[in-house]
PDB file of N, CA and C in Angstrom:
ATOM      1  N   UNK A   1     112.916  89.480-112.924  1.00  0.00           N
ATOM      2  CA  UNK A   1     111.723  90.270-113.097  1.00  0.00           C
ATOM      3  C   UNK A   1     112.064  91.723-112.787  1.00  0.00           C
ATOM      4  N   UNK A   2     111.609  92.665-113.617  1.00  0.00           N
ATOM      5  CA  UNK A   2     111.925  94.076-113.399  1.00  0.00           C
ATOM      6  C   UNK A   2     111.430  94.567-112.046  1.00  0.00           C
ATOM      7  N   UNK A   3     112.167  95.480-111.455  1.00  0.00           N
ATOM      8  CA  UNK A   3     111.802  95.957-110.124  1.00  0.00           C
ATOM      9  C   UNK A   3     110.454  96.670-110.130  1.00  0.00           C
ATOM     10  N   UNK A   4     110.097  97.351-111.251  1.00  0.00           N
ATOM     11  CA  UNK A   4     108.803  98.033-111.261  1.00  0.00           C
ATOM     12  C   UNK A   4     107.658  97.030-111.205  1.00  0.00           C
ATOM     13  N   UNK A   5     107.866  95.839-111.738  1.00  0.00           N
ATOM     14  CA  UNK A   5     106.836  94.808-111.664  1.00  0.00           C
ATOM     15  C   UNK A   5     106.705  94.319-110.232  1.00  0.00           C
ATOM     16  N   UNK A   6     107.820  94.156-109.566  1.00  0.00           N
ATOM     17  CA  UNK A   6     107.786  93.760-108.151  1.00  0.00           C
ATOM     18  C   UNK A   6     107.078  94.833-107.317  1.00  0.00           C
ATOM     19  N   UNK A   7     107.364  96.097-107.603  1.00  0.00           N
ATOM     20  CA  UNK A   7     106.720  97.180-106.868  1.00  0.00           C
ATOM     21  C   UNK A   7     105.210  97.175-107.113  1.00  0.00           C
ATOM     22  N   UNK A   8     104.820  96.916-108.365  1.00  0.00           N
ATOM     23  CA  UNK A   8     103.411  96.878-108.724  1.00  0.00           C
ATOM     24  C   UNK A   8     102.696  95.773-107.949  1.00  0.00           C
ATOM     25  N   UNK A   9     103.323  94.587-107.895  1.00  0.00           N
ATOM     26  CA  UNK A   9     102.733  93.484-107.147  1.00  0.00           C
ATOM     27  C   UNK A   9     102.709  93.775-105.650  1.00  0.00           C
ATOM     28  N   UNK A  10     103.740  94.430-105.156  1.00  0.00           N
ATOM     29  CA  UNK A  10     103.757  94.776-103.736  1.00  0.00           C
ATOM     30  C   UNK A  10     102.605  95.706-103.388  1.00  0.00           C
ATOM     31  N   UNK A  11     102.260  96.606-104.306  1.00  0.00           N
ATOM     32  CA  UNK A  11     101.123  97.497-104.080  1.00  0.00           C
ATOM     33  C   UNK A  11      99.831  96.696-103.975  1.00  0.00           C
ATOM     34  N   UNK A  12      99.669  95.727-104.864  1.00  0.00           N
ATOM     35  CA  UNK A  12      98.463  94.897-104.854  1.00  0.00           C
ATOM     36  C   UNK A  12      98.371  94.108-103.556  1.00  0.00           C
ATOM     37  N   UNK A  13      99.490  93.615-103.084  1.00  0.00           N
ATOM     38  CA  UNK A  13      99.493  92.722-101.928  1.00  0.00           C
ATOM     39  C   UNK A  13      99.773  93.423-100.611  1.00  0.00           C
ATOM     40  N   UNK A  14      99.834  94.753-100.625  1.00  0.00           N
ATOM     41  CA  UNK A  14     100.273  95.474 -99.435  1.00  0.00           C
ATOM     42  C   UNK A  14      99.353  95.260 -98.234  1.00  0.00           C
ATOM     43  N   UNK A  15      98.091  94.891 -98.486  1.00  0.00           N
ATOM     44  CA  UNK A  15      97.169  94.670 -97.371  1.00  0.00           C
ATOM     45  C   UNK A  15      97.290  93.261 -96.809  1.00  0.00           C
ATOM     46  N   UNK A  16      98.095  92.431 -97.448  1.00  0.00           N
ATOM     47  CA  UNK A  16      98.262  91.055 -96.991  1.00  0.00           C
ATOM     48  C   UNK A  16      99.571  90.890 -96.229  1.00  0.00           C
ATOM     49  N   UNK A  17      99.621  89.866 -95.384  1.00  0.00           N
ATOM     50  CA  UNK A  17     100.835  89.588 -94.629  1.00  0.00           C
ATOM     51  C   UNK A  17     101.935  89.048 -95.527  1.00  0.00           C
ATOM     52  N   UNK A  18     101.541  88.325 -96.592  1.00  0.00           N
ATOM     53  CA  UNK A  18     102.530  87.745 -97.502  1.00  0.00           C
ATOM     54  C   UNK A  18     103.066  88.809 -98.436  1.00  0.00           C
ATOM     55  N   UNK A  19     104.336  88.741 -98.759  1.00  0.00           N
ATOM     56  CA  UNK A  19     104.915  89.709 -99.689  1.00  0.00           C
ATOM     57  C   UNK A  19     104.796  89.217-101.119  1.00  0.00           C
ATOM     58  N   UNK A  20     104.733  90.147-102.039  1.00  0.00           N
ATOM     59  CA  UNK A  20     104.674  89.793-103.450  1.00  0.00           C
ATOM     60  C   UNK A  20     105.931  89.051-103.867  1.00  0.00           C
ATOM     61  N   UNK A  21     107.040  89.343-103.221  1.00  0.00           N
ATOM     62  CA  UNK A  21     108.284  88.682-103.594  1.00  0.00           C
ATOM     63  C   UNK A  21     108.204  87.171-103.386  1.00  0.00           C
ATOM     64  N   UNK A  22     107.459  86.731-102.382  1.00  0.00           N
ATOM     65  CA  UNK A  22     107.291  85.301-102.169  1.00  0.00           C
ATOM     66  C   UNK A  22     106.615  84.664-103.376  1.00  0.00           C
ATOM     67  N   UNK A  23     105.557  85.310-103.861  1.00  0.00           N
ATOM     68  CA  UNK A  23     104.848  84.768-105.005  1.00  0.00           C
ATOM     69  C   UNK A  23     105.737  84.819-106.241  1.00  0.00           C
ATOM     70  N   UNK A  24     106.435  85.915-106.445  1.00  0.00           N
ATOM     71  CA  UNK A  24     107.307  86.024-107.615  1.00  0.00           C
ATOM     72  C   UNK A  24     108.401  84.978-107.574  1.00  0.00           C
ATOM     73  N   UNK A  25     108.950  84.720-106.407  1.00  0.00           N
ATOM     74  CA  UNK A  25     109.985  83.701-106.297  1.00  0.00           C
ATOM     75  C   UNK A  25     109.440  82.332-106.668  1.00  0.00           C
ATOM     76  N   UNK A  26     108.203  82.062-106.279  1.00  0.00           N
ATOM     77  CA  UNK A  26     107.597  80.789-106.628  1.00  0.00           C
ATOM     78  C   UNK A  26     107.293  80.710-108.114  1.00  0.00           C
ATOM     79  N   UNK A  27     106.870  81.841-108.671  1.00  0.00           N
ATOM     80  CA  UNK A  27     106.496  81.874-110.082  1.00  0.00           C
ATOM     81  C   UNK A  27     107.722  81.674-110.972  1.00  0.00           C
ATOM     82  N   UNK A  28     108.892  82.066-110.504  1.00  0.00           N
ATOM     83  CA  UNK A  28     110.094  81.926-111.310  1.00  0.00           C
ATOM     84  C   UNK A  28     110.425  80.462-111.587  1.00  0.00           C
ATOM     85  N   UNK A  29     109.925  79.574-110.765  1.00  0.00           N
ATOM     86  CA  UNK A  29     110.078  78.152-111.013  1.00  0.00           C
ATOM     87  C   UNK A  29     108.711  77.612-111.415  1.00  0.00           C
ATOM     88  N   UNK A  30     108.659  76.721-112.395  1.00  0.00           N
ATOM     89  CA  UNK A  30     107.350  76.206-112.797  1.00  0.00           C
ATOM     90  C   UNK A  30     106.615  75.596-111.604  1.00  0.00           C
ATOM     91  N   UNK A  31     105.399  76.046-111.387  1.00  0.00           N
ATOM     92  CA  UNK A  31     104.587  75.533-110.307  1.00  0.00           C
ATOM     93  C   UNK A  31     103.136  75.834-110.647  1.00  0.00           C
ATOM     94  N   UNK A  32     102.236  75.206-109.932  1.00  0.00           N
ATOM     95  CA  UNK A  32     100.826  75.412-110.218  1.00  0.00           C
ATOM     96  C   UNK A  32     100.269  76.536-109.355  1.00  0.00           C
ATOM     97  N   UNK A  33      99.160  77.092-109.818  1.00  0.00           N
ATOM     98  CA  UNK A  33      98.471  78.103-109.016  1.00  0.00           C
ATOM     99  C   UNK A  33      98.082  77.486-107.676  1.00  0.00           C
ATOM    100  N   UNK A  34      97.723  76.219-107.695  1.00  0.00           N
ATOM    101  CA  UNK A  34      97.359  75.527-106.452  1.00  0.00           C
ATOM    102  C   UNK A  34      98.518  75.547-105.462  1.00  0.00           C
ATOM    103  N   UNK A  35      99.744  75.305-105.946  1.00  0.00           N
ATOM    104  CA  UNK A  35     100.915  75.303-105.058  1.00  0.00           C
ATOM    105  C   UNK A  35     101.145  76.690-104.456  1.00  0.00           C
ATOM    106  N   UNK A  36     100.991  77.717-105.286  1.00  0.00           N
ATOM    107  CA  UNK A  36     101.162  79.083-104.783  1.00  0.00           C
ATOM    108  C   UNK A  36     100.073  79.380-103.743  1.00  0.00           C
ATOM    109  N   UNK A  37      98.850  78.980-104.061  1.00  0.00           N
ATOM    110  CA  UNK A  37      97.728  79.196-103.149  1.00  0.00           C
ATOM    111  C   UNK A  37      97.975  78.515-101.809  1.00  0.00           C
ATOM    112  N   UNK A  38      98.438  77.278-101.868  1.00  0.00           N
ATOM    113  CA  UNK A  38      98.693  76.509-100.646  1.00  0.00           C
ATOM    114  C   UNK A  38      99.794  77.161 -99.798  1.00  0.00           C
ATOM    115  N   UNK A  39     100.838  77.655-100.459  1.00  0.00           N
ATOM    116  CA  UNK A  39     101.971  78.226 -99.735  1.00  0.00           C
ATOM    117  C   UNK A  39     101.682  79.617 -99.174  1.00  0.00           C
ATOM    118  N   UNK A  40     100.824  80.367 -99.858  1.00  0.00           N
ATOM    119  CA  UNK A  40     100.587  81.748 -99.454  1.00  0.00           C
ATOM    120  C   UNK A  40      99.263  81.953 -98.724  1.00  0.00           C
ATOM    121  N   UNK A  41      98.356  80.992 -98.865  1.00  0.00           N
ATOM    122  CA  UNK A  41      97.040  81.158 -98.268  1.00  0.00           C
ATOM    123  C   UNK A  41      96.090  81.969 -99.127  1.00  0.00           C
ATOM    124  N   UNK A  42      96.542  82.362-100.317  1.00  0.00           N
ATOM    125  CA  UNK A  42      95.701  83.132-101.234  1.00  0.00           C
ATOM    126  C   UNK A  42      94.784  82.184-101.999  1.00  0.00           C
ATOM    127  N   UNK A  43      93.572  82.637-102.276  1.00  0.00           N
ATOM    128  CA  UNK A  43      92.634  81.906-103.114  1.00  0.00           C
ATOM    129  C   UNK A  43      93.218  81.785-104.521  1.00  0.00           C
ATOM    130  N   UNK A  44      93.103  80.610-105.130  1.00  0.00           N
ATOM    131  CA  UNK A  44      93.668  80.367-106.452  1.00  0.00           C
ATOM    132  C   UNK A  44      93.094  81.315-107.498  1.00  0.00           C
ATOM    133  N   UNK A  45      91.815  81.640-107.386  1.00  0.00           N
ATOM    134  CA  UNK A  45      91.206  82.562-108.346  1.00  0.00           C
ATOM    135  C   UNK A  45      91.776  83.967-108.217  1.00  0.00           C
ATOM    136  N   UNK A  46      92.103  84.369-106.997  1.00  0.00           N
ATOM    137  CA  UNK A  46      92.717  85.685-106.800  1.00  0.00           C
ATOM    138  C   UNK A  46      94.102  85.707-107.434  1.00  0.00           C
ATOM    139  N   UNK A  47      94.865  84.625-107.249  1.00  0.00           N
ATOM    140  CA  UNK A  47      96.196  84.547-107.834  1.00  0.00           C
ATOM    141  C   UNK A  47      96.108  84.584-109.357  1.00  0.00           C
ATOM    142  N   UNK A  48      95.178  83.820-109.910  1.00  0.00           N
ATOM    143  CA  UNK A  48      94.999  83.801-111.371  1.00  0.00           C
ATOM    144  C   UNK A  48      94.646  85.210-111.879  1.00  0.00           C
ATOM    145  N   UNK A  49      93.724  85.881-111.188  1.00  0.00           N
ATOM    146  CA  UNK A  49      93.322  87.225-111.607  1.00  0.00           C
ATOM    147  C   UNK A  49      94.487  88.199-111.514  1.00  0.00           C
ATOM    148  N   UNK A  50      95.293  88.052-110.453  1.00  0.00           N
ATOM    149  CA  UNK A  50      96.430  88.935-110.283  1.00  0.00           C
ATOM    150  C   UNK A  50      97.431  88.746-111.414  1.00  0.00           C
ATOM    151  N   UNK A  51      97.660  87.495-111.806  1.00  0.00           N
ATOM    152  CA  UNK A  51      98.611  87.219-112.880  1.00  0.00           C
ATOM    153  C   UNK A  51      98.074  87.735-114.217  1.00  0.00           C
ATOM    154  N   UNK A  52      96.783  87.559-114.434  1.00  0.00           N
ATOM    155  CA  UNK A  52      96.189  88.091-115.657  1.00  0.00           C
ATOM    156  C   UNK A  52      96.267  89.618-115.682  1.00  0.00           C
ATOM    157  N   UNK A  53      96.043  90.250-114.526  1.00  0.00           N
ATOM    158  CA  UNK A  53      96.161  91.699-114.449  1.00  0.00           C
ATOM    159  C   UNK A  53      97.598  92.127-114.716  1.00  0.00           C
ATOM    160  N   UNK A  54      98.549  91.357-114.196  1.00  0.00           N
ATOM    161  CA  UNK A  54      99.959  91.638-114.441  1.00  0.00           C
ATOM    162  C   UNK A  54     100.257  91.560-115.925  1.00  0.00           C
ATOM    163  N   UNK A  55      99.670  90.578-116.585  1.00  0.00           N
ATOM    164  CA  UNK A  55      99.894  90.402-118.019  1.00  0.00           C
ATOM    165  C   UNK A  55      99.357  91.595-118.803  1.00  0.00           C
ATOM    166  N   UNK A  56      98.289  92.202-118.314  1.00  0.00           N
ATOM    167  CA  UNK A  56      97.687  93.336-119.004  1.00  0.00           C
ATOM    168  C   UNK A  56      98.254  94.666-118.512  1.00  0.00           C
ATOM    169  N   UNK A  57      99.054  94.613-117.453  1.00  0.00           N
ATOM    170  CA  UNK A  57      99.614  95.817-116.870  1.00  0.00           C
ATOM    171  C   UNK A  57     100.800  96.342-117.651  1.00  0.00           C
ATOM    172  N   UNK A  58     101.657  97.071-116.964  1.00  0.00           N
ATOM    173  CA  UNK A  58     102.740  97.753-117.639  1.00  0.00           C
ATOM    174  C   UNK A  58     103.999  96.934-117.849  1.00  0.00           C
ATOM    175  N   UNK A  59     103.988  95.657-117.484  1.00  0.00           N
ATOM    176  CA  UNK A  59     105.213  94.880-117.621  1.00  0.00           C
ATOM    177  C   UNK A  59     105.395  94.401-119.050  1.00  0.00           C
ATOM    178  N   UNK A  60     106.592  93.989-119.351  1.00  0.00           N
ATOM    179  CA  UNK A  60     106.890  93.493-120.694  1.00  0.00           C
ATOM    180  C   UNK A  60     106.055  92.253-120.985  1.00  0.00           C
ATOM    181  N   UNK A  61     105.489  92.178-122.167  1.00  0.00           N
ATOM    182  CA  UNK A  61     104.598  91.083-122.530  1.00  0.00           C
ATOM    183  C   UNK A  61     105.292  89.738-122.398  1.00  0.00           C
ATOM    184  N   UNK A  62     106.529  89.642-122.803  1.00  0.00           N
ATOM    185  CA  UNK A  62     107.249  88.373-122.720  1.00  0.00           C
ATOM    186  C   UNK A  62     107.365  87.872-121.303  1.00  0.00           C
ATOM    187  N   UNK A  63     107.597  88.767-120.365  1.00  0.00           N
ATOM    188  CA  UNK A  63     107.703  88.379-118.958  1.00  0.00           C
ATOM    189  C   UNK A  63     106.362  87.855-118.474  1.00  0.00           C
ATOM    190  N   UNK A  64     105.292  88.572-118.809  1.00  0.00           N
ATOM    191  CA  UNK A  64     103.958  88.153-118.385  1.00  0.00           C
ATOM    192  C   UNK A  64     103.607  86.790-118.967  1.00  0.00           C
ATOM    193  N   UNK A  65     103.944  86.583-120.234  1.00  0.00           N
ATOM    194  CA  UNK A  65     103.654  85.299-120.862  1.00  0.00           C
ATOM    195  C   UNK A  65     104.443  84.183-120.191  1.00  0.00           C
ATOM    196  N   UNK A  66     105.687  84.464-119.822  1.00  0.00           N
ATOM    197  CA  UNK A  66     106.487  83.470-119.119  1.00  0.00           C
ATOM    198  C   UNK A  66     105.856  83.103-117.786  1.00  0.00           C
ATOM    199  N   UNK A  67     105.352  84.112-117.085  1.00  0.00           N
ATOM    200  CA  UNK A  67     104.717  83.869-115.793  1.00  0.00           C
ATOM    201  C   UNK A  67     103.486  83.003-115.973  1.00  0.00           C
ATOM    202  N   UNK A  68     102.649  83.388-116.903  1.00  0.00           N
ATOM    203  CA  UNK A  68     101.413  82.628-117.132  1.00  0.00           C
ATOM    204  C   UNK A  68     101.737  81.207-117.570  1.00  0.00           C
ATOM    205  N   UNK A  69     102.706  81.066-118.460  1.00  0.00           N
ATOM    206  CA  UNK A  69     103.065  79.729-118.927  1.00  0.00           C
ATOM    207  C   UNK A  69     103.600  78.874-117.790  1.00  0.00           C
ATOM    208  N   UNK A  70     104.483  79.430-116.988  1.00  0.00           N
ATOM    209  CA  UNK A  70     105.109  78.629-115.934  1.00  0.00           C
ATOM    210  C   UNK A  70     104.084  78.167-114.909  1.00  0.00           C
ATOM    211  N   UNK A  71     103.035  78.962-114.702  1.00  0.00           N
ATOM    212  CA  UNK A  71     102.010  78.571-113.745  1.00  0.00           C
ATOM    213  C   UNK A  71     101.011  77.619-114.384  1.00  0.00           C
ATOM    214  N   UNK A  72     100.581  77.928-115.600  1.00  0.00           N
ATOM    215  CA  UNK A  72      99.548  77.101-116.211  1.00  0.00           C
ATOM    216  C   UNK A  72     100.090  75.771-116.730  1.00  0.00           C
ATOM    217  N   UNK A  73     101.392  75.696-116.965  1.00  0.00           N
ATOM    218  CA  UNK A  73     101.974  74.474-117.516  1.00  0.00           C
ATOM    219  C   UNK A  73     101.741  73.274-116.613  1.00  0.00           C
ATOM    220  N   UNK A  74     101.781  73.489-115.323  1.00  0.00           N
ATOM    221  CA  UNK A  74     101.603  72.381-114.385  1.00  0.00           C
ATOM    222  C   UNK A  74     100.313  72.496-113.585  1.00  0.00           C
ATOM    223  N   UNK A  75      99.390  73.309-114.073  1.00  0.00           N
ATOM    224  CA  UNK A  75      98.169  73.557-113.330  1.00  0.00           C
ATOM    225  C   UNK A  75      97.352  72.287-113.117  1.00  0.00           C
ATOM    226  N   UNK A  76      97.483  71.343-114.035  1.00  0.00           N
ATOM    227  CA  UNK A  76      96.723  70.101-113.905  1.00  0.00           C
ATOM    228  C   UNK A  76      97.150  69.281-112.699  1.00  0.00           C
ATOM    229  N   UNK A  77      98.314  69.609-112.138  1.00  0.00           N
ATOM    230  CA  UNK A  77      98.786  68.900-110.947  1.00  0.00           C
ATOM    231  C   UNK A  77      97.779  69.083-109.810  1.00  0.00           C
ATOM    232  N   UNK A  78      97.200  70.276-109.758  1.00  0.00           N
ATOM    233  CA  UNK A  78      96.205  70.574-108.713  1.00  0.00           C
ATOM    234  C   UNK A  78      94.976  69.726-108.960  1.00  0.00           C
TER     235      UNK A  78
END
């Protein structure tokens, strides 16, 4: 993931104890929003909104689509 995307997420999460890198590391492997929520303590809706915002933000569309796909692919597990 490009460093500017990591910086962008870090800005969003700067008020939280968890780092954006933790979420990005989890997102790099297929997992559900529920799993990320459970591991980070973040509300699943907040995570979903953040990922959607990332998709609409300045990052490459292909990267955003990969992120959304990897999370939504197993979302039914939750």
